[in-house]
Amino acid sequence: MEKGNSMITLPELMKEVNTYIHQPESLALIEKAYRYAEQKHATQFRRSGEPYMVHAAQVGYILATMKVGPKTICAGLLHDVLEDCGISPEEMTAEFDEEITRLVEGVTKIGHLQFKDEKEYLAANHRKIFIAMAKDIRVIVIKLVDRLHNMRTLQYMPPQKQQKIAAETLQVYAPIAHRLGISEIKNELEDRSFYYLNREEYYEIAHLVEEKKAQRDEQVRHMIHDISQMLTANHLEFRIFGRSKHLYSIYKKMKTKGKRFEEILDLLAIRIVTKTELNCYEILGYIHAAYRPIPGRLKDYIAMPKSNMYQSLHTTIVGDEGRIFEIQIRTEEMDSIAEKGIAAHWRYKEGTKYDPRREQREIEQKLSWFRDLSALTGDLSDDPNEYMDTLTRDIFEANVYVMTPKGRVIELPNGSTPIDFAYRVHTEVGHSTVGALVNETLVPLNTPLKTGDVVQIRTSKQSPGPSEDWLKFVKTNHAKNKIRGFLQKKEVEKKQSYVEKGEQILRDELRKRGYNEKEYQDHKKFDNLLSQFQVSTYVDLMYAIAVKSISVISVIEKLTNQKKPIILDNETVGRTYVPRKTSSKSGILVHGISSMMISLAGCCNPIPGDRIVGYVSRGSGVKVHRADCPNISEEKDRLIEVEWDEHREPRKYEAIVMIHSHDRNFLLTDLVTVISQCRATMQKINSTVNQEDLIVTTRMTLLVDNLEHLNLILANLRKVSHVVSVERVIQ
Ligand code: MN
């Protein structure tokens, strides 16, 4: 386990690079990246005591052995420079280019992901997140190589860290390497993790393998000799060699299939690599003619490639003395893909322009692993392009993966906002949110988040809590429920404070009138009153007193059985002129009445400028109607004179408008535009189309200043094309 600790010098790196890269600019760029990394890491040392550059150079070197492009090698050499040397992305872009900087940033970013949960489904999720965050497959390859080298030097870490890193490697990194078909890296990551996680069994299996090695090698050598003679006689070109299973795969087979070590190792494995696909089938034919194949063991992965692009013919035959051999037959190209997977696929070819998008699309189409994700969508379509589109939409666009500043990944549905994020972190964080930073920039709270965003929530103890408005843009039900819960609780608390206020008003008024307030503390004394005031509980009654929808005086009269005719009857109205006028928040003056509750009628919604009349209701003060309101046209006895207070405080009044029009495109848009041009506020809008005559009925609730303002709005609405009629509504 000491492999890979030595310093790769620049000439050593360039020697490897020179095997497939020859363009002077590319070579110069790699040399520059090496020197730059060397200079920036100059004062840093790894735990092993070696210069930090050992790690950077090794990552660049391993990438070169995988024959990746020059920029990927550069990014590999520079992969820790942004984070560890205080170099900014801008500096790196100025020194190299944007593409290299983006790759390094990608590696840095996914390096911040925390994979601490050990549950299998979470691990699977983390792999998905990892891929989604990386965006460019080259970033994943660099990260895998980075991890590979870290695993090679893990012995310098404290034991606890070794365990954590090894577990994470086995659960997240090795499966990704497998998905990408990079079995060389996958096997090494698995064996090294196995060593740290389960040293006892690791040594046990290693020992067993070693013990049988000589005997097995001899059996394989014998078989190779026989097959070679046969194929050479038939003028075929080929390479043939025995191969060994890596330790972790033996261990896994023993565990999952419940097999004994001997059963697994009984299989002797041989690989034949040849020129063409046709050669593969020819060789298979000769072998099956000479040896008895075991039925059901022939697998044609050439005609049906595996999901990670793997291609090969597999067969199992019975050799001399009844020994069983597993034989793989494939071309050089297939062999390379089997070992290097995706990396073999985009092995760097000089002179061709690298287009990461096109390349990635090709890779995604080849890697049916992406297709495996369809199990999650349940949506299968025959057209591969349409299929990929749906898949990308459902998997990668249905969710966004964002991070806390500490690197914790949070998965949210697409369109989620910082508020959704805040509630996912913690309910209290959500309730006290006052601002949000996305990638260190202050943003509005309704900003949709994107995968890879780093989100930081600003909270304050002084925060008034979630507002009704948040419900309009939050995406997750979780956040919606928490916000609604908060608002409801607040409503209840508010009501409670009103109830106390109502009780206070009642006590004060009782005292003022010379009653002993203590006699009326028992809630039961109010029971008979409730139905008279059309409320169902004592609490409701106190609330009504507090908000003045029921007058405290009428309550006291009923409570004390003392009828004082304070409510005006018909005779008083008009005859007894009392020059004193009273105004209320409604902006209405009532002749001759003091301390009476005045409110605007909800049926006709009078607004300043309307002719109005007061209606003295039983127990809930004066209701002000429009003079022409049909709801009071039969009333004579209870009407009193009222007028608009010229000195009222400015406020907005509600007006309901009904519009009939023919249907057309953008009708609502035009109507809404008129409202905003007239500087009115729209509270509600509701539109329905009659399917028979296609007449659209639109009902709006507006907030206006006065009648003049409303008339202006109505006139402008009538001018909108296709509009038939515009009316103010009385309910
Ligand atoms: Mn590193």
XYZ file of C-alpha atoms and ligand atoms in Angstrom:
732
model
C 0.000 0.000 0.000
C 2.910 2.316 -0.508
C 2.317 2.863 -4.206
C 1.968 6.443 -5.389
C 3.793 8.307 -2.688
C 6.696 9.483 -4.721
C 7.114 12.870 -6.312
C 6.419 12.891 -10.023
C 8.867 15.330 -11.526
C 8.006 17.553 -14.453
C 10.090 15.470 -16.924
C 8.367 12.296 -15.687
C 4.962 13.834 -16.198
C 5.898 15.159 -19.638
C 7.214 11.767 -20.671
C 3.776 10.260 -20.006
C 2.022 13.201 -21.663
C 4.276 12.897 -24.715
C 2.917 9.451 -25.482
C -0.218 11.054 -26.890
C 0.017 14.849 -26.799
C 2.388 16.554 -29.229
C 1.076 20.046 -29.911
C 3.574 22.579 -28.505
C 0.857 24.872 -27.046
C -0.722 21.967 -25.163
C 2.650 20.810 -23.817
C 3.560 24.340 -22.783
C 0.242 24.743 -20.986
C 0.761 21.565 -18.966
C 4.308 22.592 -18.029
C 3.036 25.971 -16.967
C 0.320 24.407 -14.806
C 2.893 22.122 -13.162
C 5.221 25.018 -12.342
C 2.370 27.193 -11.167
C 1.065 24.494 -8.799
C 4.599 23.809 -7.577
C 5.125 27.471 -6.792
C 1.739 27.970 -5.100
C 2.019 24.805 -2.990
C 5.704 25.454 -2.222
C 5.222 26.068 1.482
C 2.625 23.354 2.079
C 3.190 19.848 3.316
C 0.977 16.794 3.533
C 0.469 14.753 6.661
C 3.061 12.339 5.392
C 5.584 15.150 5.670
C 6.054 15.315 1.923
C 5.612 18.484 -0.104
C 1.989 19.068 -1.097
C 3.061 19.052 -4.715
C 3.435 15.268 -4.511
C -0.353 15.006 -4.439
C -1.014 17.543 -7.206
C 1.626 16.006 -9.471
C 0.302 12.485 -8.867
C -3.227 13.541 -9.771
C -1.947 15.140 -13.006
C 0.139 12.074 -13.760
C -2.641 9.514 -13.210
C -4.883 11.600 -15.437
C -2.200 11.541 -18.137
C -2.010 7.746 -17.923
C -5.747 7.803 -18.615
C -5.003 9.838 -21.738
C -7.312 12.727 -20.916
C -7.051 16.111 -22.660
C -4.434 18.743 -21.772
C -6.903 21.020 -19.991
C -8.078 18.170 -17.791
C -4.452 17.432 -16.865
C -3.917 21.114 -16.072
C -7.052 21.181 -13.918
C -5.799 18.049 -12.154
C -2.451 19.705 -11.387
C -4.228 22.844 -10.188
C -7.158 21.169 -8.439
C -6.240 22.267 -4.909
C -4.825 25.677 -5.774
C -8.090 27.638 -5.483
C -8.916 26.254 -2.117
C -5.557 25.867 -0.442
C -3.465 28.701 -1.834
C -5.863 31.613 -1.666
C -5.895 32.078 -5.428
C -9.115 33.594 -6.756
C -10.930 32.172 -9.789
C -10.276 35.481 -11.549
C -6.518 35.152 -11.055
C -6.611 31.609 -12.330
C -8.621 32.592 -15.388
C -6.158 35.385 -16.127
C -3.247 32.968 -15.791
C -4.853 30.033 -17.646
C -8.383 30.160 -19.020
C -12.008 29.947 -18.081
C -12.392 26.284 -18.973
C -9.588 25.166 -16.660
C -10.874 27.440 -13.904
C -14.380 26.022 -14.249
C -13.061 22.482 -13.948
C -11.077 23.357 -10.828
C -14.052 25.176 -9.334
C -16.200 22.113 -9.997
C -13.709 19.856 -8.214
C -13.501 22.277 -5.282
C -17.269 22.532 -5.031
C -18.009 18.812 -5.008
C -15.140 18.444 -2.558
C -17.260 20.429 -0.144
C -20.103 17.959 -0.255
C -20.517 16.065 2.956
C -21.416 12.427 2.714
C -21.835 11.412 6.266
C -24.918 9.266 6.257
C -24.283 5.608 5.923
C -27.686 4.422 4.891
C -27.740 2.878 1.456
C -30.508 4.975 0.008
C -28.781 8.109 1.096
C -25.559 6.955 -0.454
C -27.414 6.397 -3.728
C -28.842 9.847 -3.409
C -25.437 11.314 -2.791
C -24.125 9.752 -5.966
C -26.972 11.375 -7.843
C -26.249 14.713 -6.213
C -22.567 14.334 -6.926
C -23.208 13.801 -10.625
C -25.779 16.586 -10.848
C -23.470 19.042 -9.132
C -20.440 18.196 -11.199
C -22.202 19.118 -14.442
C -19.083 18.273 -16.500
C -18.042 14.627 -16.433
C -14.365 15.661 -16.525
C -14.864 17.167 -13.060
C -15.945 13.762 -11.769
C -12.951 12.043 -13.321
C -10.537 14.518 -11.714
C -12.302 14.106 -8.390
C -12.090 10.315 -8.647
C -8.363 10.502 -9.329
C -7.950 12.958 -6.443
C -9.707 10.472 -4.183
C -7.667 7.592 -5.581
C -4.438 9.292 -4.597
C -5.806 10.252 -1.208
C -6.690 6.598 -0.652
C -3.162 5.593 -1.620
C -1.801 7.834 1.113
C -4.496 7.252 3.706
C -2.117 5.596 6.179
C -0.962 9.028 7.340
C -4.429 9.988 8.516
C -5.618 9.408 12.081
C -7.622 6.137 12.362
C -10.982 7.824 12.791
C -10.504 9.828 9.619
C -9.343 6.719 7.787
C -12.631 5.010 8.651
C -14.721 7.944 7.554
C -12.901 8.487 4.276
C -12.809 4.780 3.458
C -16.555 4.400 4.113
C -17.342 7.390 1.959
C -15.096 6.062 -0.795
C -16.810 2.689 -0.768
C -20.320 4.138 -0.719
C -20.022 7.096 -3.007
C -16.823 7.202 -5.040
C -16.351 3.551 -6.010
C -19.945 3.205 -7.275
C -19.507 6.354 -9.361
C -16.309 4.935 -10.857
C -18.259 1.753 -11.577
C -21.103 3.662 -13.193
C -18.620 5.387 -15.415
C -17.045 2.025 -16.228
C -13.635 2.989 -14.858
C -13.022 -0.421 -13.328
C -9.294 0.147 -12.767
C -10.060 2.973 -10.374
C -13.153 1.289 -8.979
C -11.254 -1.895 -8.064
C -8.445 -0.028 -6.402
C -10.802 2.235 -4.440
C -12.743 -0.812 -3.256
C -9.722 -2.821 -2.162
C -8.169 0.116 -0.332
C -11.450 0.944 1.439
C -11.888 -2.728 2.298
C -8.425 -2.717 3.868
C -9.280 0.164 6.204
C -12.829 -0.866 7.010
C -12.356 -4.561 7.626
C -8.698 -5.313 7.973
C -9.204 -8.795 9.433
C -11.202 -10.136 6.526
C -9.038 -8.274 4.072
C -5.960 -10.153 5.310
C -7.843 -13.422 5.488
C -8.880 -13.286 1.845
C -5.503 -11.972 0.735
C -3.900 -14.877 2.520
C -6.208 -17.473 0.921
C -5.603 -16.003 -2.526
C -1.858 -16.125 -1.988
C -1.965 -19.702 -0.733
C -3.677 -21.061 -3.835
C -1.857 -18.811 -6.225
C 0.918 -21.143 -7.397
C -1.430 -24.019 -8.056
C -3.949 -21.860 -9.865
C -1.309 -20.088 -11.914
C -0.074 -23.438 -13.144
C -3.587 -24.534 -14.179
C -4.185 -21.273 -16.025
C -0.805 -21.423 -17.744
C -1.618 -24.880 -19.018
C -4.967 -23.813 -20.447
C -3.478 -20.686 -22.031
C -0.906 -22.830 -23.784
C -3.570 -25.135 -25.262
C -5.827 -22.332 -26.453
C -2.899 -20.365 -27.909
C -1.800 -23.308 -30.023
C -5.291 -23.811 -31.361
C -5.852 -20.149 -32.257
C -2.423 -19.680 -33.828
C -3.054 -22.717 -36.012
C -6.115 -20.877 -37.292
C -4.108 -17.721 -38.095
C -5.775 -15.471 -35.534
C -4.078 -12.486 -33.912
C -4.658 -12.238 -30.157
C -3.302 -11.630 -26.679
C -4.212 -14.101 -23.932
C -3.629 -13.842 -20.209
C -4.959 -15.000 -16.901
C -6.592 -12.500 -14.634
C -7.263 -12.298 -10.940
C -10.300 -11.031 -9.135
C -9.721 -8.159 -6.765
C -10.128 -8.886 -3.089
C -13.212 -6.831 -2.424
C -15.143 -8.507 -5.252
C -14.340 -11.924 -3.738
C -15.474 -10.681 -0.340
C -18.671 -9.199 -1.761
C -19.524 -12.424 -3.605
C -18.985 -14.413 -0.437
C -21.285 -12.086 1.469
C -24.047 -11.508 -1.033
C -24.183 -14.941 -2.641
C -23.331 -16.835 0.520
C -20.616 -18.781 -1.279
C -17.522 -20.257 0.237
C -14.143 -18.895 -0.707
C -13.250 -22.086 -2.586
C -16.363 -21.893 -4.736
C -15.514 -18.407 -5.871
C -11.888 -19.025 -6.437
C -12.582 -22.323 -8.170
C -13.304 -20.321 -11.264
C -10.172 -19.823 -13.270
C -10.301 -16.724 -15.381
C -8.744 -16.115 -18.781
C -9.036 -13.141 -21.099
C -8.433 -13.088 -24.838
C -8.023 -9.736 -26.584
C -8.124 -9.620 -30.358
C -8.484 -7.282 -33.349
C -12.049 -7.219 -34.567
C -15.527 -8.062 -33.423
C -15.639 -10.840 -35.998
C -12.433 -12.307 -34.512
C -14.183 -12.423 -31.129
C -16.965 -14.615 -32.479
C -14.486 -16.771 -34.450
C -12.431 -17.410 -31.311
C -15.587 -18.241 -29.377
C -16.490 -20.755 -32.088
C -13.111 -22.537 -31.869
C -13.230 -22.673 -28.078
C -16.764 -24.054 -27.961
C -15.747 -26.661 -30.554
C -12.790 -27.797 -28.433
C -14.275 -27.578 -24.916
C -17.686 -28.230 -23.501
C -19.469 -24.945 -22.685
C -21.630 -24.834 -19.557
C -25.216 -24.151 -20.707
C -26.656 -20.757 -19.901
C -23.300 -19.149 -19.225
C -22.680 -17.620 -22.641
C -23.185 -13.848 -22.448
C -22.943 -11.686 -25.540
C -22.224 -8.188 -24.244
C -20.971 -7.227 -27.702
C -24.448 -7.328 -29.172
C -25.948 -6.133 -25.871
C -23.505 -3.776 -24.126
C -23.835 -3.299 -20.354
C -25.158 -0.052 -19.009
C -21.676 1.329 -18.411
C -20.625 0.722 -22.043
C -18.900 -2.559 -21.197
C -18.634 -4.959 -24.162
C -17.254 -8.497 -24.260
C -18.149 -12.147 -24.866
C -18.272 -14.263 -21.721
C -18.359 -18.030 -21.662
C -17.649 -20.742 -19.117
C -16.109 -24.010 -20.263
C -14.988 -27.289 -18.733
C -11.269 -27.889 -19.263
C -8.908 -30.746 -18.479
C -9.584 -32.701 -15.306
C -12.999 -31.087 -15.056
C -11.679 -27.643 -14.156
C -13.937 -24.750 -14.909
C -12.672 -21.697 -16.780
C -14.353 -18.350 -17.245
C -13.265 -16.870 -20.566
C -13.706 -13.292 -21.741
C -13.185 -12.443 -25.399
C -13.036 -8.835 -26.618
C -11.302 -6.344 -28.903
C -8.558 -3.949 -27.762
C -11.067 -1.129 -27.877
C -13.531 -3.043 -25.702
C -10.771 -3.969 -23.294
C -9.748 -0.371 -22.938
C -13.354 0.662 -22.267
C -13.694 -2.144 -19.721
C -10.708 -0.815 -17.767
C -11.012 2.922 -18.269
C -14.707 3.229 -19.044
C -15.787 6.682 -19.887
C -12.220 7.912 -19.818
C -11.380 5.561 -22.673
C -14.325 6.837 -24.590
C -13.161 10.395 -24.688
C -9.516 9.585 -24.767
C -7.926 12.736 -26.022
C -7.483 12.996 -29.755
C -5.325 15.861 -30.868
C -6.612 18.189 -33.532
C -10.276 17.662 -32.759
C -12.008 20.469 -31.015
C -13.274 19.432 -27.613
C -16.860 20.353 -27.000
C -17.792 19.381 -23.459
C -21.523 19.675 -24.118
C -21.530 17.465 -27.168
C -19.183 15.020 -25.528
C -21.299 14.829 -22.434
C -24.446 14.269 -24.437
C -22.784 11.428 -26.300
C -21.564 9.925 -23.075
C -24.947 10.214 -21.467
C -26.514 8.413 -24.392
C -23.934 5.675 -24.212
C -24.165 5.311 -20.492
C -27.474 3.726 -20.013
C -26.869 4.249 -16.351
C -28.598 7.537 -16.941
C -31.397 5.441 -18.307
C -31.440 3.371 -15.126
C -32.696 6.442 -13.390
C -35.887 5.982 -15.357
C -36.965 3.561 -12.686
C -37.544 6.682 -10.658
C -39.660 8.423 -13.243
C -41.629 5.424 -14.444
C -41.801 7.122 -17.802
C -40.523 5.075 -20.677
C -40.585 6.272 -24.184
C -39.278 4.630 -27.343
C -37.641 7.655 -28.875
C -34.197 7.899 -27.255
C -33.952 11.658 -27.707
C -37.324 12.380 -26.302
C -36.488 9.901 -23.615
C -33.316 11.692 -22.592
C -35.180 14.986 -22.565
C -37.865 13.655 -20.263
C -35.263 12.105 -18.066
C -33.170 15.209 -17.745
C -36.278 17.173 -16.984
C -37.600 14.762 -14.396
C -34.401 13.895 -12.633
C -32.153 16.832 -13.002
C -34.660 19.599 -13.417
C -37.310 18.343 -11.034
C -34.944 18.974 -8.182
C -32.298 21.454 -7.286
C -29.417 20.602 -5.005
C -28.190 23.536 -2.993
C -25.760 23.796 -0.145
C -25.435 25.396 3.220
C -22.214 27.389 3.666
C -20.841 24.330 5.490
C -21.457 22.077 2.505
C -24.567 20.246 3.619
C -26.619 19.368 0.558
C -30.297 20.174 0.578
C -32.558 18.766 -2.101
C -35.546 20.889 -3.020
C -38.135 20.789 -5.808
C -37.337 22.948 -8.781
C -38.465 26.555 -8.333
C -37.820 26.532 -4.602
C -36.774 29.778 -2.952
C -34.538 30.775 -0.028
C -37.646 30.565 2.185
C -38.149 26.894 1.257
C -34.471 26.375 2.003
C -34.750 28.125 5.374
C -37.702 25.984 6.479
C -35.894 22.845 5.357
C -32.926 23.778 7.528
C -35.067 24.455 10.586
C -38.545 25.769 11.286
C -37.192 28.487 13.561
C -34.771 29.580 10.851
C -37.723 29.891 8.488
C -39.792 31.893 10.967
C -37.025 34.378 11.655
C -35.719 34.825 8.113
C -35.129 38.425 7.158
C -32.820 38.018 4.172
C -30.904 35.562 2.013
C -27.473 35.408 0.444
C -27.078 33.197 -2.606
C -23.462 32.676 -3.602
C -22.634 35.549 -1.267
C -24.984 37.977 -2.987
C -28.057 39.379 -1.302
C -31.167 38.297 -3.219
C -34.952 38.769 -2.916
C -36.585 36.030 -0.859
C -38.582 34.774 -3.837
C -35.502 34.095 -5.995
C -35.641 30.577 -7.502
C -32.588 28.533 -6.466
C -30.326 26.639 -8.863
C -28.315 23.469 -8.406
C -24.957 24.288 -6.856
C -26.083 27.516 -5.187
C -24.654 28.124 -1.758
C -27.457 29.583 0.334
C -27.072 31.493 3.556
C -30.079 32.696 5.514
C -30.066 35.905 7.527
C -32.228 35.661 10.590
C -33.229 38.167 13.225
C -34.861 37.838 16.619
C -36.761 41.010 15.790
C -38.296 39.406 12.727
C -42.084 39.780 12.715
C -42.276 36.191 11.431
C -43.462 34.817 8.104
C -45.815 36.971 6.111
C -48.889 36.050 4.124
C -46.963 37.035 0.969
C -44.518 34.178 1.375
C -47.327 31.737 0.685
C -47.526 33.143 -2.832
C -44.050 32.015 -3.824
C -42.884 29.170 -1.615
C -42.722 25.861 -3.431
C -42.554 23.160 -0.790
C -45.595 22.025 1.161
C -43.322 21.824 4.149
C -42.711 25.583 4.109
C -46.367 26.313 3.281
C -47.600 24.303 6.251
C -45.133 25.909 8.624
C -46.058 29.410 7.457
C -49.804 28.713 7.697
C -49.330 27.232 11.139
C -47.483 30.322 12.290
C -50.072 32.713 10.869
C -52.930 30.783 12.443
C -51.257 30.775 15.812
C -50.659 34.496 15.508
C -54.312 34.967 14.612
C -55.386 33.084 17.719
C -53.036 35.118 19.885
C -54.330 38.293 18.328
C -57.891 37.213 19.015
C -56.973 36.432 22.609
C -55.640 39.937 23.069
C -58.857 41.327 21.574
C -60.908 39.248 23.974
C -58.990 40.729 26.902
C -59.470 44.167 25.445
C -63.220 43.510 25.084
C -63.426 42.492 28.726
C -61.567 45.625 29.709
C -63.952 47.837 27.742
C -66.893 46.092 29.365
C -65.465 46.533 32.881
C -64.697 50.199 32.299
C -68.148 50.878 30.934
C -69.806 49.025 33.823
C -67.827 51.044 36.328
C -68.607 54.278 34.515
C -72.281 53.504 34.797
C -72.020 52.718 38.491
C -72.342 48.941 38.345
C -70.185 46.643 40.356
C -68.054 45.014 37.706
C -67.314 42.053 39.952
C -70.930 40.934 39.736
C -70.445 40.261 36.067
C -67.283 38.228 36.160
C -69.120 34.966 35.783
C -69.268 34.075 32.105
C -72.569 32.270 32.690
C -74.293 35.600 33.138
C -73.689 36.236 29.458
C -75.189 32.961 28.256
C -78.648 34.426 27.601
C -77.154 37.312 25.670
C -75.244 35.302 23.146
C -78.156 34.414 20.896
C -79.488 37.974 21.039
C -76.219 39.264 19.648
C -75.942 36.371 17.222
C -72.655 35.098 18.566
C -71.997 31.603 19.815
C -69.560 32.033 22.694
C -68.539 34.431 25.398
C -65.156 34.785 23.692
C -66.838 35.828 20.450
C -68.899 38.402 22.295
C -65.842 39.993 23.941
C -64.050 39.961 20.630
C -67.023 41.729 19.005
C -66.947 44.367 21.727
C -63.254 44.933 21.214
C -63.531 45.343 17.445
C -66.727 47.364 17.996
C -68.955 45.212 15.862
C -71.222 45.023 18.900
C -71.624 48.079 21.084
C -70.651 47.667 24.688
C -73.578 49.804 25.755
C -76.151 47.499 24.233
C -74.451 44.582 25.945
C -74.590 46.339 29.288
C -78.249 47.234 28.827
C -79.154 43.636 28.163
C -76.852 42.403 30.891
C -78.286 44.702 33.542
C -81.845 44.626 32.192
C -81.936 48.389 32.157
C -83.493 49.596 28.972
C -82.327 53.067 28.185
C -83.388 54.077 24.703
C -80.017 54.949 23.424
C -80.658 53.492 19.986
C -82.387 56.116 17.927
C -85.873 55.442 16.729
C -87.626 57.017 13.821
C -89.067 59.854 15.832
C -85.734 61.053 17.025
C -84.191 61.013 13.599
C -84.562 64.295 11.775
C -86.659 65.939 14.453
C -84.188 66.261 17.197
C -81.330 68.035 15.639
C -78.219 67.787 17.679
C -75.529 69.973 16.153
C -72.840 67.720 17.470
C -71.475 65.402 14.836
C -69.300 62.428 15.251
C -66.760 60.984 12.939
C -65.284 57.531 12.883
C -62.530 55.747 11.104
C -64.989 55.115 8.319
C -64.876 58.838 7.529
C -68.608 59.256 8.124
C -70.400 61.945 10.092
C -73.599 60.934 11.862
C -75.997 63.628 12.982
C -76.949 63.616 16.594
C -75.206 60.506 17.699
C -72.143 60.122 19.801
C -70.133 57.035 20.580
C -71.832 54.770 18.125
C -70.197 52.151 16.063
C -70.244 53.127 12.396
C -69.304 50.819 9.559
C -69.683 50.636 5.804
C -72.153 48.074 4.496
C -70.527 45.144 2.754
C -73.338 44.741 0.218
C -73.017 48.012 -1.677
C -69.597 49.195 -0.462
C -70.191 52.970 -0.425
C -67.264 55.158 -1.345
C -66.785 58.900 -0.859
C -68.896 60.720 -3.446
C -71.748 58.216 -3.195
C -75.028 59.424 -1.723
C -75.288 57.533 1.549
C -77.711 56.736 4.319
C -77.243 55.232 7.770
C -79.117 52.175 8.968
C -79.331 51.722 12.706
C -78.901 48.018 13.237
C -79.878 46.040 16.284
C -76.840 45.878 18.460
C -74.103 46.528 15.962
C -74.184 50.231 15.395
C -74.828 52.201 12.232
C -74.342 50.538 8.879
C -73.768 53.018 6.084
C -75.323 52.071 2.743
C -75.471 53.720 -0.631
C -78.761 55.604 -0.794
C -79.860 53.447 -3.722
C -78.901 50.131 -2.149
C -81.812 47.718 -2.714
C -81.092 46.005 0.591
C -82.478 48.966 2.528
C -85.091 50.180 0.049
C -87.900 48.680 2.167
C -86.565 50.199 5.377
C -87.983 53.437 6.672
C -87.881 53.258 10.434
C -84.224 52.744 11.068
C -82.622 55.076 8.557
C -80.691 58.127 9.698
C -78.851 60.863 7.936
C -75.156 60.490 7.504
C -72.568 62.263 5.384
C -68.985 61.924 4.311
C -66.594 63.741 6.601
C -64.695 66.294 4.554
C -61.829 66.061 7.011
C -61.638 62.304 7.045
C -58.269 60.699 6.884
C -57.461 59.447 3.402
C -57.931 55.727 2.982
C -58.825 53.233 0.266
C -62.350 51.955 -0.243
C -63.442 48.649 -1.613
C -65.427 48.562 -4.841
C -66.609 45.470 -6.701
C -66.787 45.702 -10.474
C -68.325 43.264 -12.936
C -67.196 43.227 -16.566
C -68.849 41.353 -19.411
C -66.867 40.882 -22.601
C -66.305 38.635 -25.574
C -63.466 36.167 -25.211
C -60.101 36.956 -26.744
C -56.406 36.536 -26.039
C -54.825 38.821 -23.475
C -58.172 40.182 -22.338
C -57.321 39.859 -18.661
C -53.892 41.332 -19.204
C -55.457 44.417 -20.779
C -58.018 44.789 -18.001
C -55.364 44.496 -15.343
C -53.209 47.028 -17.164
C -56.069 49.578 -17.057
C -56.377 49.064 -13.312
C -52.706 49.653 -12.704
C -52.601 52.635 -15.079
C -55.417 54.163 -13.068
C -53.351 53.598 -9.921
C -55.914 51.412 -8.243
C -55.149 48.256 -6.293
C -56.695 45.001 -7.343
C -57.495 42.723 -4.404
C -59.229 39.895 -6.192
C -59.990 38.897 -9.737
C -62.074 36.026 -10.926
C -63.007 35.263 -14.491
C -65.329 32.670 -16.022
C -66.261 31.912 -19.606
C -69.759 30.837 -20.532
C -69.159 27.939 -22.892
C -72.385 28.585 -24.781
C -72.039 32.186 -25.823
C -68.340 32.617 -24.963
C -69.108 35.658 -22.868
C -66.483 36.247 -20.233
C -67.611 37.478 -16.853
C -64.847 39.092 -14.847
C -65.329 40.168 -11.286
C -62.763 42.367 -9.594
C -62.440 43.730 -6.107
C -60.637 47.069 -6.246
C -59.356 49.545 -3.712
C -60.116 53.111 -4.832
C -59.894 56.640 -3.437
C -63.425 57.848 -4.129
C -66.298 57.902 -6.634
C -64.424 60.101 -9.076
C -61.539 57.666 -9.081
C -63.866 54.712 -9.567
C -65.734 56.418 -12.430
C -62.449 57.073 -14.190
C -61.567 53.383 -13.895
C -64.984 52.280 -15.161
C -64.727 54.620 -18.157
C -61.316 53.266 -19.087
C -62.418 49.650 -18.671
C -65.297 50.316 -21.080
C -62.753 51.418 -23.696
C -60.975 48.033 -23.665
C -61.617 46.147 -26.887
C -64.294 43.376 -26.764
C -65.714 44.700 -23.503
C -69.518 44.785 -23.563
C -70.436 46.205 -20.196
C -68.840 47.413 -16.986
C -70.901 47.656 -13.811
C -70.392 48.370 -10.178
C -71.882 45.573 -8.123
C -74.312 45.576 -5.241
C -74.463 42.179 -3.600
Mn -6.722 16.963 -3.697
